[in-house]
CSV table of C-alpha atoms and ligand atoms in Angstrom, one decimal:
chain,number,residue,atom,x,y,z
A,1,MET,CA,6.5,17.2,16.5
A,2,ASN,CA,7.5,13.7,15.5
A,3,HIS,CA,5.4,11.2,17.4
A,4,LEU,CA,3.1,9.3,15.1
A,5,GLU,CA,0.0,10.0,17.2
A,6,THR,CA,0.5,13.7,16.9
A,7,ILE,CA,1.2,13.5,13.1
A,8,CYS,CA,-2.0,11.6,12.6
A,9,ILE,CA,-4.0,14.4,14.3
A,10,GLN,CA,-2.1,17.6,13.5
A,11,SER,CA,0.0,17.2,10.4
A,12,GLY,CA,-0.8,18.2,6.8
A,13,TRP,CA,-3.1,21.1,7.1
A,14,LYS,CA,-1.5,24.1,8.8
A,15,PRO,CA,-4.0,27.0,8.8
A,16,GLU,CA,-2.9,30.6,8.9
A,17,LYS,CA,-4.6,33.3,10.8
A,18,GLY,CA,-8.3,33.3,10.1
A,19,GLU,CA,-8.3,30.1,8.0
A,20,PRO,CA,-10.5,27.1,8.7
A,21,ARG,CA,-9.2,25.0,11.6
A,22,VAL,CA,-10.2,21.8,9.9
A,23,LEU,CA,-8.9,20.8,6.5
A,24,PRO,CA,-11.3,22.3,3.9
A,25,ILE,CA,-12.3,20.5,0.7
A,26,TYR,CA,-11.0,22.6,-2.1
A,27,GLN,CA,-13.7,21.5,-4.5
A,28,SER,CA,-12.4,23.5,-7.4
A,29,THR,CA,-10.8,22.4,-10.6
A,30,THR,CA,-9.0,25.6,-11.2
A,31,PHE,CA,-7.2,28.4,-9.4
A,32,LYS,CA,-7.1,32.1,-10.2
A,33,TYR,CA,-4.0,34.2,-11.1
A,34,ASP,CA,-3.7,38.0,-11.8
A,35,ASN,CA,-1.8,37.8,-15.1
A,36,SER,CA,-0.6,35.5,-17.8
A,37,GLU,CA,3.0,35.6,-16.7
A,38,GLN,CA,2.2,34.1,-13.2
A,39,MET,CA,0.4,31.2,-14.9
A,40,ALA,CA,3.2,30.6,-17.4
A,41,LYS,CA,5.7,30.2,-14.6
A,42,LEU,CA,3.6,27.5,-13.1
A,43,PHE,CA,3.4,25.6,-16.4
A,44,ASP,CA,7.2,25.8,-16.7
A,45,LEU,CA,7.6,24.4,-13.2
A,46,GLU,CA,9.5,27.6,-12.3
A,47,ALA,CA,7.0,28.7,-9.6
A,48,GLU,CA,5.1,26.6,-7.1
A,49,GLY,CA,1.3,27.0,-7.0
A,50,TYR,CA,-2.0,25.6,-7.9
A,51,PHE,CA,-3.5,25.8,-11.4
A,52,TYR,CA,-5.4,22.6,-12.1
A,53,THR,CA,-6.6,19.9,-9.7
A,54,ARG,CA,-5.4,17.1,-11.9
A,55,LEU,CA,-1.8,18.2,-11.1
A,56,GLN,CA,-2.2,19.6,-7.6
A,57,ASN,CA,-5.0,20.4,-5.1
A,58,PRO,CA,-4.5,21.9,-1.6
A,59,THR,CA,-6.8,19.3,0.1
A,60,ASN,CA,-4.9,16.4,-1.6
A,61,ASP,CA,-1.5,17.9,-0.9
A,62,ALA,CA,-2.3,18.4,2.8
A,63,VAL,CA,-3.3,14.7,3.1
A,64,ALA,CA,-0.2,13.6,1.1
A,65,ARG,CA,2.0,15.6,3.5
A,66,LYS,CA,0.5,13.8,6.5
A,67,ILE,CA,1.1,10.4,5.0
A,68,CYS,CA,4.6,11.5,4.0
A,69,GLU,CA,5.4,12.5,7.5
A,70,LEU,CA,3.9,9.3,8.9
A,71,GLU,CA,6.3,7.3,6.7
A,72,GLY,CA,9.2,9.7,7.3
A,73,GLY,CA,9.6,10.5,3.6
A,74,VAL,CA,10.4,13.7,1.7
A,75,ALA,CA,7.6,13.9,-0.8
A,76,ALA,CA,4.3,12.1,-1.5
A,77,MET,CA,1.4,12.1,-3.9
A,78,LEU,CA,-2.2,10.8,-3.6
A,79,THR,CA,-3.6,8.6,-6.4
A,80,SER,CA,-7.1,7.5,-7.2
A,81,SER,CA,-6.5,3.9,-5.9
A,82,GLY,CA,-3.9,1.6,-4.6
A,83,GLN,CA,-3.7,0.1,-8.1
A,84,ALA,CA,-2.8,3.5,-9.5
A,85,ALA,CA,-0.2,4.0,-6.8
A,86,ASN,CA,1.6,0.8,-7.6
A,87,PHE,CA,1.3,1.3,-11.4
A,88,TYR,CA,2.7,4.8,-11.2
A,89,ALA,CA,5.4,3.8,-8.7
A,90,VAL,CA,6.8,1.4,-11.3
A,91,LEU,CA,6.0,3.2,-14.5
A,92,ASN,CA,7.8,6.3,-13.2
A,93,ILE,CA,11.1,4.5,-13.6
A,94,CYS,CA,10.3,1.8,-16.2
A,95,THR,CA,9.6,1.9,-19.8
A,96,GLU,CA,9.1,-0.7,-22.7
A,97,GLY,CA,12.0,-3.1,-22.6
A,98,ASP,CA,12.6,-2.8,-18.9
A,99,HIS,CA,12.2,-5.4,-16.2
A,100,ILE,CA,11.3,-5.6,-12.5
A,101,VAL,CA,11.7,-8.2,-9.9
A,102,SER,CA,8.8,-8.7,-7.5
A,103,SER,CA,8.1,-10.8,-4.5
A,104,ALA,CA,5.6,-13.5,-5.7
A,105,PRO,CA,3.1,-13.4,-2.8
A,106,ILE,CA,1.5,-10.0,-3.4
A,107,TYR,CA,-2.0,-8.6,-3.7
A,108,GLY,CA,-4.0,-10.3,-6.6
A,109,GLY,CA,-4.6,-6.9,-8.4
A,110,THR,CA,-0.9,-6.0,-8.3
A,111,SER,CA,0.0,-9.5,-9.5
A,112,ASN,CA,-2.3,-9.0,-12.5
A,113,LEU,CA,-1.0,-5.5,-13.1
A,114,PHE,CA,2.6,-6.8,-13.3
A,115,THR,CA,2.1,-10.1,-15.1
A,116,VAL,CA,-0.6,-9.2,-17.6
A,117,THR,CA,-1.1,-5.4,-18.2
A,118,MET,CA,2.5,-4.2,-17.7
A,119,LYS,CA,3.7,-7.2,-19.7
A,120,LYS,CA,1.5,-6.1,-22.6
A,121,MET,CA,3.2,-2.7,-22.3
A,122,GLY,CA,6.6,-4.4,-22.7
A,123,ILE,CA,7.7,-4.3,-19.0
A,124,GLU,CA,8.6,-7.8,-17.8
A,125,VAL,CA,8.5,-9.1,-14.3
A,126,THR,CA,10.2,-12.0,-12.6
A,127,LEU,CA,8.5,-13.3,-9.5
A,128,VAL,CA,10.6,-14.5,-6.6
A,129,ASP,CA,10.1,-16.4,-3.4
A,130,PRO,CA,10.8,-13.8,-0.7
A,131,ASP,CA,11.9,-16.5,1.8
A,132,ALA,CA,14.6,-17.8,-0.6
A,133,PRO,CA,18.2,-16.9,0.3
A,134,ALA,CA,19.5,-13.6,-1.1
A,135,ASP,CA,21.9,-15.3,-3.6
A,136,GLU,CA,19.0,-17.2,-5.0
A,137,ILE,CA,16.8,-14.1,-5.4
A,138,ALA,CA,19.8,-12.3,-6.9
A,139,LYS,CA,19.6,-14.6,-10.0
A,140,ALA,CA,16.4,-12.9,-11.0
A,141,PHE,CA,18.1,-9.5,-11.7
A,142,GLN,CA,19.0,-8.6,-15.2
A,143,PRO,CA,20.9,-5.7,-16.8
A,144,ASN,CA,17.5,-4.0,-17.6
A,145,THR,CA,16.0,-4.5,-14.1
A,146,LYS,CA,14.8,-1.2,-12.7
A,147,ALA,CA,13.1,-2.0,-9.4
A,148,LEU,CA,12.5,-4.5,-6.7
A,149,PHE,CA,8.9,-4.7,-5.4
A,150,ALA,CA,7.4,-6.4,-2.4
A,151,GLU,CA,4.7,-6.0,0.3
A,152,THR,CA,5.6,-5.5,4.0
A,153,ILE,CA,2.9,-8.1,4.9
A,154,SER,CA,1.5,-9.7,1.9
A,155,ASN,CA,-2.2,-9.7,1.1
A,156,PRO,CA,-3.7,-12.3,1.7
A,157,SER,CA,-1.0,-14.8,2.5
A,158,LEU,CA,0.6,-12.7,5.3
A,159,VAL,CA,4.2,-13.3,4.4
A,160,VAL,CA,6.3,-10.9,6.4
A,161,LEU,CA,9.1,-9.4,4.3
A,162,ASP,CA,12.7,-9.4,5.4
A,163,ILE,CA,13.0,-5.7,4.4
A,164,GLU,CA,16.7,-5.4,5.0
A,165,LYS,CA,17.5,-8.4,2.8
A,166,PHE,CA,15.4,-6.9,0.0
A,167,ALA,CA,16.9,-3.5,0.4
A,168,ASP,CA,20.5,-4.9,0.2
A,169,LEU,CA,19.5,-6.9,-2.9
A,170,ALA,CA,17.9,-3.9,-4.6
A,171,HIS,CA,20.9,-1.6,-3.8
A,172,SER,CA,23.6,-4.1,-4.8
A,173,HIS,CA,21.9,-4.1,-8.2
A,174,GLY,CA,21.6,-0.3,-8.4
A,175,VAL,CA,17.8,-0.2,-8.2
A,176,PRO,CA,15.3,1.1,-5.7
A,177,LEU,CA,13.2,-1.0,-3.3
A,178,ILE,CA,9.5,-0.2,-3.6
A,179,ILE,CA,7.4,-1.5,-0.7
A,180,ASP,CA,3.6,-1.7,-0.6
A,181,ASN,CA,3.0,-0.9,3.1
A,182,THR,CA,-0.8,-1.2,3.1
A,183,PHE,CA,-1.2,-3.9,5.7
A,184,ALA,CA,1.4,-2.8,8.2
A,185,THR,CA,0.7,1.0,7.9
A,186,PRO,CA,3.4,3.4,9.3
A,187,ILE,CA,1.9,2.9,12.7
A,188,ASN,CA,3.4,-0.6,12.8
A,189,CYS,CA,6.3,-0.4,10.3
A,190,ARG,CA,8.2,2.4,8.5
A,191,PRO,CA,10.0,0.6,5.7
A,192,PHE,CA,12.3,3.6,5.1
A,193,GLU,CA,14.0,2.9,8.4
A,194,PHE,CA,15.1,-0.5,7.0
A,195,GLY,CA,16.3,0.7,3.7
A,196,ALA,CA,13.2,0.8,1.4
A,197,ASP,CA,13.3,3.7,-1.1
A,198,ILE,CA,9.7,4.2,-2.1
A,199,VAL,CA,6.5,3.2,-0.2
A,200,THR,CA,3.1,2.8,-1.7
A,201,HIS,CA,-0.3,2.4,-0.1
A,202,SER,CA,-3.8,1.4,-0.9
A,203,THR,CA,-5.3,4.1,1.4
A,204,THR,CA,-8.6,2.2,0.9
A,205,LYS,CA,-7.6,-0.1,3.7
A,206,TYR,CA,-6.6,0.9,7.2
A,207,MET,CA,-5.7,4.5,6.4
A,208,ASP,CA,-9.3,5.3,5.5
A,209,GLY,CA,-10.4,2.5,7.8
A,210,HIS,CA,-14.1,2.9,7.3
A,211,ALA,CA,-14.5,1.5,3.8
A,212,MET,CA,-15.7,4.8,2.5
A,213,THR,CA,-13.1,5.8,-0.1
A,214,VAL,CA,-10.9,4.1,-2.7
A,215,GLY,CA,-7.5,5.7,-2.8
A,216,GLY,CA,-3.7,5.3,-3.0
A,217,CYS,CA,-0.5,7.1,-2.1
A,218,ILE,CA,3.2,7.0,-3.1
A,219,VAL,CA,5.8,8.3,-0.7
A,220,ASP,CA,9.5,8.8,-1.6
A,221,SER,CA,12.3,8.6,1.0
A,222,GLY,CA,14.5,10.8,-1.1
A,223,ASN,CA,17.3,8.4,-0.4
A,224,PHE,CA,17.8,6.7,-3.8
A,225,ASP,CA,20.6,8.4,-5.8
A,226,TRP,CA,19.2,8.5,-9.3
A,227,MET,CA,22.3,10.4,-10.7
A,228,ALA,CA,24.6,7.6,-9.4
A,229,HIS,CA,22.7,5.2,-11.7
A,230,GLY,CA,22.0,7.7,-14.4
A,231,ASP,CA,22.2,5.1,-17.2
A,232,LYS,CA,19.4,3.1,-15.7
A,233,PHE,CA,17.0,5.9,-15.1
A,234,PRO,CA,17.2,8.3,-18.1
A,235,GLY,CA,13.7,9.6,-17.3
A,236,LEU,CA,15.1,11.2,-14.2
A,237,THR,CA,18.6,12.1,-15.3
A,238,THR,CA,18.2,13.3,-18.9
A,239,PRO,CA,16.2,16.2,-20.3
A,240,ASP,CA,12.4,15.9,-20.5
A,241,ASP,CA,11.3,17.3,-23.8
A,242,SER,CA,7.7,17.5,-22.7
A,243,TYR,CA,8.8,19.9,-19.9
A,244,HIS,CA,11.3,22.3,-21.7
A,245,GLY,CA,14.2,20.0,-21.2
A,246,ILE,CA,14.0,19.8,-17.4
A,247,VAL,CA,16.3,17.2,-15.8
A,248,TYR,CA,14.3,16.1,-12.8
A,249,ALA,CA,17.1,14.8,-10.7
A,250,GLU,CA,19.1,18.0,-11.2
A,251,ARG,CA,16.3,20.5,-10.8
A,252,PHE,CA,14.5,18.8,-7.9
A,253,GLY,CA,17.1,16.8,-6.1
A,254,LYS,CA,15.4,14.6,-3.5
A,255,MET,CA,12.0,15.6,-4.7
A,256,ALA,CA,12.7,14.4,-8.3
A,257,TYR,CA,10.8,11.2,-8.2
A,258,ILE,CA,7.5,12.6,-7.0
A,259,GLN,CA,7.9,15.7,-9.2
A,260,LYS,CA,8.3,13.6,-12.2
A,261,ALA,CA,5.3,11.3,-11.3
A,262,THR,CA,3.2,14.4,-11.0
A,263,ALA,CA,4.5,16.3,-14.0
A,264,GLN,CA,4.3,13.4,-16.4
A,265,LEU,CA,2.2,10.6,-15.1
A,266,MET,CA,-0.6,12.6,-13.5
A,267,ARG,CA,-0.5,15.1,-16.3
A,268,ASP,CA,-0.9,12.3,-19.0
A,269,LEU,CA,-2.8,9.5,-17.2
A,270,GLY,CA,-4.7,11.6,-14.6
A,271,SER,CA,-5.5,9.1,-11.9
A,272,ILE,CA,-6.2,11.7,-9.2
A,273,GLN,CA,-7.9,11.2,-5.9
A,274,SER,CA,-10.9,13.6,-5.6
A,275,PRO,CA,-10.6,16.3,-2.9
A,276,GLN,CA,-13.8,14.9,-1.4
A,277,ASN,CA,-12.2,11.5,-1.0
A,278,ALA,CA,-9.0,13.0,0.3
A,279,PHE,CA,-11.0,14.9,3.0
A,280,LEU,CA,-12.6,11.6,4.1
A,281,LEU,CA,-9.2,9.8,4.1
A,282,ASN,CA,-7.9,12.5,6.3
A,283,VAL,CA,-10.6,11.9,8.8
A,284,GLY,CA,-9.7,8.3,8.8
A,285,LEU,CA,-6.0,9.1,9.3
A,286,GLU,CA,-6.8,11.1,12.4
A,287,THR,CA,-7.6,7.9,14.3
A,288,LEU,CA,-5.2,5.5,12.5
A,289,HIS,CA,-3.0,5.4,15.6
A,290,LEU,CA,-5.9,4.3,17.8
A,291,ARG,CA,-7.5,1.8,15.4
A,292,VAL,CA,-4.4,-0.1,14.2
A,293,PRO,CA,-3.4,-1.3,17.7
A,294,ARG,CA,-7.0,-2.4,18.4
A,295,HIS,CA,-7.1,-4.3,15.1
A,296,CYS,CA,-3.9,-6.1,16.1
A,297,GLU,CA,-5.0,-6.8,19.7
A,298,ASN,CA,-8.3,-8.3,18.5
A,299,ALA,CA,-6.7,-10.3,15.7
A,300,GLN,CA,-4.2,-11.8,18.2
A,301,LYS,CA,-7.0,-13.1,20.4
A,302,VAL,CA,-9.0,-14.4,17.4
A,303,ALA,CA,-5.9,-16.1,16.0
A,304,GLU,CA,-5.2,-17.8,19.3
A,305,TYR,CA,-8.8,-18.9,19.5
A,306,LEU,CA,-8.7,-20.4,16.0
A,307,GLU,CA,-5.4,-22.1,16.7
A,308,ALA,CA,-7.0,-24.0,19.6
A,309,HIS,CA,-10.2,-24.9,17.8
A,310,PRO,CA,-10.4,-28.6,16.8
A,311,GLN,CA,-12.2,-27.8,13.5
A,312,VAL,CA,-9.4,-25.5,12.3
A,313,ALA,CA,-6.8,-27.1,10.1
A,314,TRP,CA,-4.2,-24.3,10.1
A,315,VAL,CA,-3.8,-20.6,11.1
A,316,ASN,CA,-1.4,-18.1,9.7
A,317,TYR,CA,-1.0,-14.9,11.7
A,318,PRO,CA,2.4,-13.4,12.1
A,319,GLY,CA,1.7,-12.6,15.8
A,320,LEU,CA,1.4,-16.3,16.7
A,321,LYS,CA,4.5,-17.9,18.1
A,322,SER,CA,3.8,-20.9,15.7
A,323,SER,CA,4.1,-18.6,12.7
A,324,LYS,CA,7.0,-19.0,10.4
A,325,TYR,CA,7.2,-15.2,10.3
A,326,TYR,CA,7.0,-14.6,14.1
A,327,ASP,CA,10.7,-13.6,14.3
A,328,LEU,CA,10.6,-11.3,11.3
A,329,ALA,CA,7.4,-9.7,12.6
A,330,GLN,CA,9.1,-9.1,16.0
A,331,LYS,CA,12.0,-7.5,14.3
A,332,TYR,CA,10.2,-5.2,11.8
A,333,MET,CA,6.9,-4.6,13.6
A,334,PRO,CA,7.2,-5.3,17.3
A,335,ARG,CA,4.1,-3.3,18.2
A,336,GLY,CA,1.9,-5.5,16.0
A,337,THR,CA,1.4,-6.6,12.5
A,338,CYS,CA,-2.1,-6.2,11.1
A,339,GLY,CA,-5.7,-7.3,11.7
A,340,VAL,CA,-5.8,-9.9,9.0
A,341,ILE,CA,-5.7,-13.6,9.7
A,342,ALA,CA,-5.5,-16.4,7.1
A,343,PHE,CA,-6.7,-19.8,8.1
A,344,GLY,CA,-8.1,-23.1,6.7
A,345,LEU,CA,-10.9,-25.2,8.1
A,346,LYS,CA,-10.9,-29.0,8.2
A,347,GLY,CA,-13.5,-30.2,5.7
A,348,GLY,CA,-12.1,-28.3,2.8
A,349,ARG,CA,-13.6,-25.8,0.4
A,350,ASP,CA,-17.3,-26.8,0.8
A,351,PHE,CA,-17.2,-26.6,4.6
A,352,SER,CA,-15.4,-23.2,4.4
A,353,ILE,CA,-18.1,-21.8,2.2
A,354,ARG,CA,-20.8,-23.1,4.5
A,355,PHE,CA,-19.0,-21.5,7.4
A,356,MET,CA,-18.7,-18.1,5.7
A,357,ASP,CA,-22.4,-18.2,4.8
A,358,GLU,CA,-23.3,-18.8,8.5
A,359,LEU,CA,-21.4,-15.8,9.8
A,360,LYS,CA,-23.7,-13.0,11.1
A,361,LEU,CA,-21.4,-10.3,12.5
A,362,ALA,CA,-18.7,-10.8,9.9
A,363,CYS,CA,-19.8,-10.0,6.4
A,364,ILE,CA,-18.6,-11.5,3.2
A,365,VAL,CA,-17.2,-8.5,1.3
A,366,THR,CA,-14.5,-7.8,-1.2
A,367,HIS,CA,-12.7,-5.7,1.2
A,368,VAL,CA,-10.2,-5.9,4.0
A,369,ALA,CA,-8.8,-3.8,6.7
A,370,ASP,CA,-11.6,-1.7,7.9
A,371,ALA,CA,-13.4,-1.2,11.2
A,372,ARG,CA,-16.0,-3.9,10.5
A,373,THR,CA,-15.0,-7.6,10.7
A,374,CYS,CA,-15.2,-9.1,7.2
A,375,VAL,CA,-14.3,-12.3,5.5
A,376,LEU,CA,-13.3,-13.5,2.0
A,377,HIS,CA,-12.4,-16.7,0.3
A,378,PRO,CA,-9.7,-15.6,-2.2
A,379,ALA,CA,-9.8,-18.7,-4.4
A,380,SER,CA,-13.5,-18.0,-5.0
A,381,HIS,CA,-13.3,-14.2,-5.0
A,382,THR,CA,-10.3,-11.9,-5.5
A,383,HIS,CA,-8.0,-14.5,-7.0
A,384,ARG,CA,-10.6,-16.6,-9.0
A,385,GLN,CA,-8.8,-15.9,-12.2
A,386,LEU,CA,-5.8,-17.9,-11.0
A,387,ASN,CA,-5.6,-21.7,-11.2
A,388,ASP,CA,-4.4,-23.8,-8.2
A,389,GLU,CA,-0.8,-23.7,-9.2
A,390,GLN,CA,-0.8,-19.9,-9.7
A,391,LEU,CA,-2.7,-19.7,-6.4
A,392,ARG,CA,0.1,-21.5,-4.6
A,393,THR,CA,2.8,-19.3,-6.3
A,394,ALA,CA,0.9,-16.3,-5.0
A,395,GLY,CA,1.0,-17.9,-1.6
A,396,VAL,CA,-2.7,-18.6,-1.5
A,397,GLN,CA,-3.9,-22.0,-0.5
A,398,PRO,CA,-7.1,-23.0,-2.2
A,399,ASP,CA,-8.8,-23.4,1.2
A,400,LEU,CA,-7.5,-20.1,2.6
A,401,ILE,CA,-10.0,-17.9,4.3
A,402,ARG,CA,-9.0,-14.3,4.9
A,403,LEU,CA,-10.5,-12.9,8.0
A,404,SER,CA,-10.1,-9.2,8.5
A,405,VAL,CA,-10.7,-8.6,12.2
A,406,GLY,CA,-12.4,-5.4,13.0
A,407,ILE,CA,-12.5,-3.2,16.1
A,408,GLU,CA,-15.7,-4.5,17.5
A,409,ASN,CA,-15.6,-6.2,20.9
A,410,VAL,CA,-13.5,-9.3,20.4
A,411,GLU,CA,-15.8,-11.5,22.4
A,412,ASP,CA,-18.6,-10.8,19.9
A,413,ILE,CA,-16.3,-11.6,17.0
A,414,ILE,CA,-15.2,-14.9,18.5
A,415,ALA,CA,-18.8,-15.8,19.4
A,416,ASP,CA,-19.8,-15.3,15.8
A,417,ILE,CA,-17.0,-17.5,14.5
A,418,GLU,CA,-18.0,-20.2,17.0
A,419,GLN,CA,-21.6,-20.3,16.1
A,420,ALA,CA,-20.8,-20.3,12.4
A,421,ILE,CA,-18.4,-23.3,12.7
A,422,ASP,CA,-21.1,-25.1,14.8
A,423,ALA,CA,-23.8,-24.4,12.3
A,424,ALA,CA,-21.6,-25.4,9.3
A,425,GLU,CA,-21.0,-28.8,11.1
A,426,LYS,CA,-24.7,-29.6,11.1
B,1,PLP,C1,-6.2,-3.4,-1.9
B,1,PLP,C2,-4.7,-3.4,-2.2
B,1,PLP,C3,-4.2,-2.8,-3.3
B,1,PLP,C4,-5.0,-2.2,-4.3
B,1,PLP,O1,-5.6,-1.0,-3.8
B,1,PLP,P1,-7.0,-0.4,-4.3
B,1,PLP,O2,-7.1,0.8,-3.5
B,1,PLP,O3,-8.1,-1.5,-4.1
B,1,PLP,O4,-6.8,-0.1,-5.8
B,1,PLP,C5,-2.8,-2.9,-3.4
B,1,PLP,N1,-2.0,-3.4,-2.5
B,1,PLP,C6,-2.5,-4.1,-1.4
B,1,PLP,C7,-1.6,-4.7,-0.5
B,1,PLP,C8,-3.9,-4.1,-1.2
B,1,PLP,O5,-4.3,-4.7,-0.1
C-alpha cells in the first residue's frame, strides 16, 4: 500500500479483531499496568507502551503514523500547533550559543519565533534570500550552525524553494535541512525525495482543511547521520543524564530524533495535541487527496482571471507561466502548488481594504488553506508588527492581498471578486 490516496484513507489506525473500525478517541490521560515493574520499564524507555498522554497517546500516534507515511518518513510526532512543531524541530538540535540559517520569506509567526523568542534563548538566526546563488547563501553558515530552515512554498509570499539547492547547502555544512511543508502538503510535494531531512507542518491548514483544529506535526526522514556529525549534535550523540545516560542516536538509530523530541521536549514543555483534535485532524486527512487538487484547480482559474483584470496590479501564483517560480514549481510539484494566491490591486492600500470589505463569499479571517475561500491583508493583520522594510525582507509587499481559494464552485468565487472590485471602484 503506497499510493497517497490509499494512505490518506487507510493508514494509521489498524484495528485488530473486534476493535473499532474507525480510529477511536483515547480520551484518557493514563494507561493501566499490572505491576510496578512494567511501568518502570516504560519510564526507562526499555519497553514500548502508553503511560501518560503528554508523552504518547494511541489516537495521536495513529494520526502521526499516517502523516509519516504520507511524507515517506520513519517517525513523526503531533504537536499542539504548527508553531510548536517548528519550535521543537529546531530546539531538538539547538541550544544556547547555537545558530541556524533560515530562508527569509517564511510565515510571520515562525519569523517572530526565530528572530525574537529564540534569540532571547541565545539561539541566533541568519536570514537568507532563497533565490540567491548557493555560494552566496553559503556565507551565512558559521561553525555553530545547526540547521537550515525553509518553507516549500512560503506563506504568504509564495516563494517556491529550490529544495535540492538547499539540501546540498545543508549537507555540505554538516547540518539537516528542515522544511515546513504546510502549503504544498505531501499530496503535491514530498521534500524527503529531494534531500530534506526533517519536515514540519501546521496541520491547522490543508491537513485539517476545515478550520476546526490548531495542530502541528514533525516528521523525520531518518536520513541524517547524527553520529557522523557527533560534535555538532551532542544532544543526540552523548548520554542524556535525564534519561539514565541514554545516547539517542545509538539506542534508537533512525528513530533517534523523534524519540528525543518526545522524551525531552514533550516531557518538559508539553505542547501536545489533544486526542480530540487529532481525531478531527484524521477526518480531514481522509480527504486531503481530494481537496488539494481542487484547491489548486480553482486557484489556477482565479489567478488567470486576476492576471487578466485591468484593476489588478500584479499576481503571484506559482502555477502561472508569468511566475518567477513557474519552473521550480513544475520541477518540485508538477501536480499543483497550493490554493493560495498573492496579488496587489491598483489603487494601493485603501482600495485593497475597500475591496476586501466588499467581498461576500470570501471572508476576512486570520486563516488560510481551508475549504472556505478567505482573504487577508498581511501588512494590516498577520505581519502588522513588521515595518515596511522588514515586510519586504519577509517577501511581503505592503499592498499584498493573500487570497486563499477554497473548494466552492470557482465561478462563484470569481463572481464575488468581480463584484467586490466593481463596488470598491464606486
Ligand atoms: C500557520 C503556519 C504556521 C503556524 O502554525 P499554527 O498551527 O498556526 O501554529 C507555520 N508555518 C506555516 C507555513 C503556516 O502557514
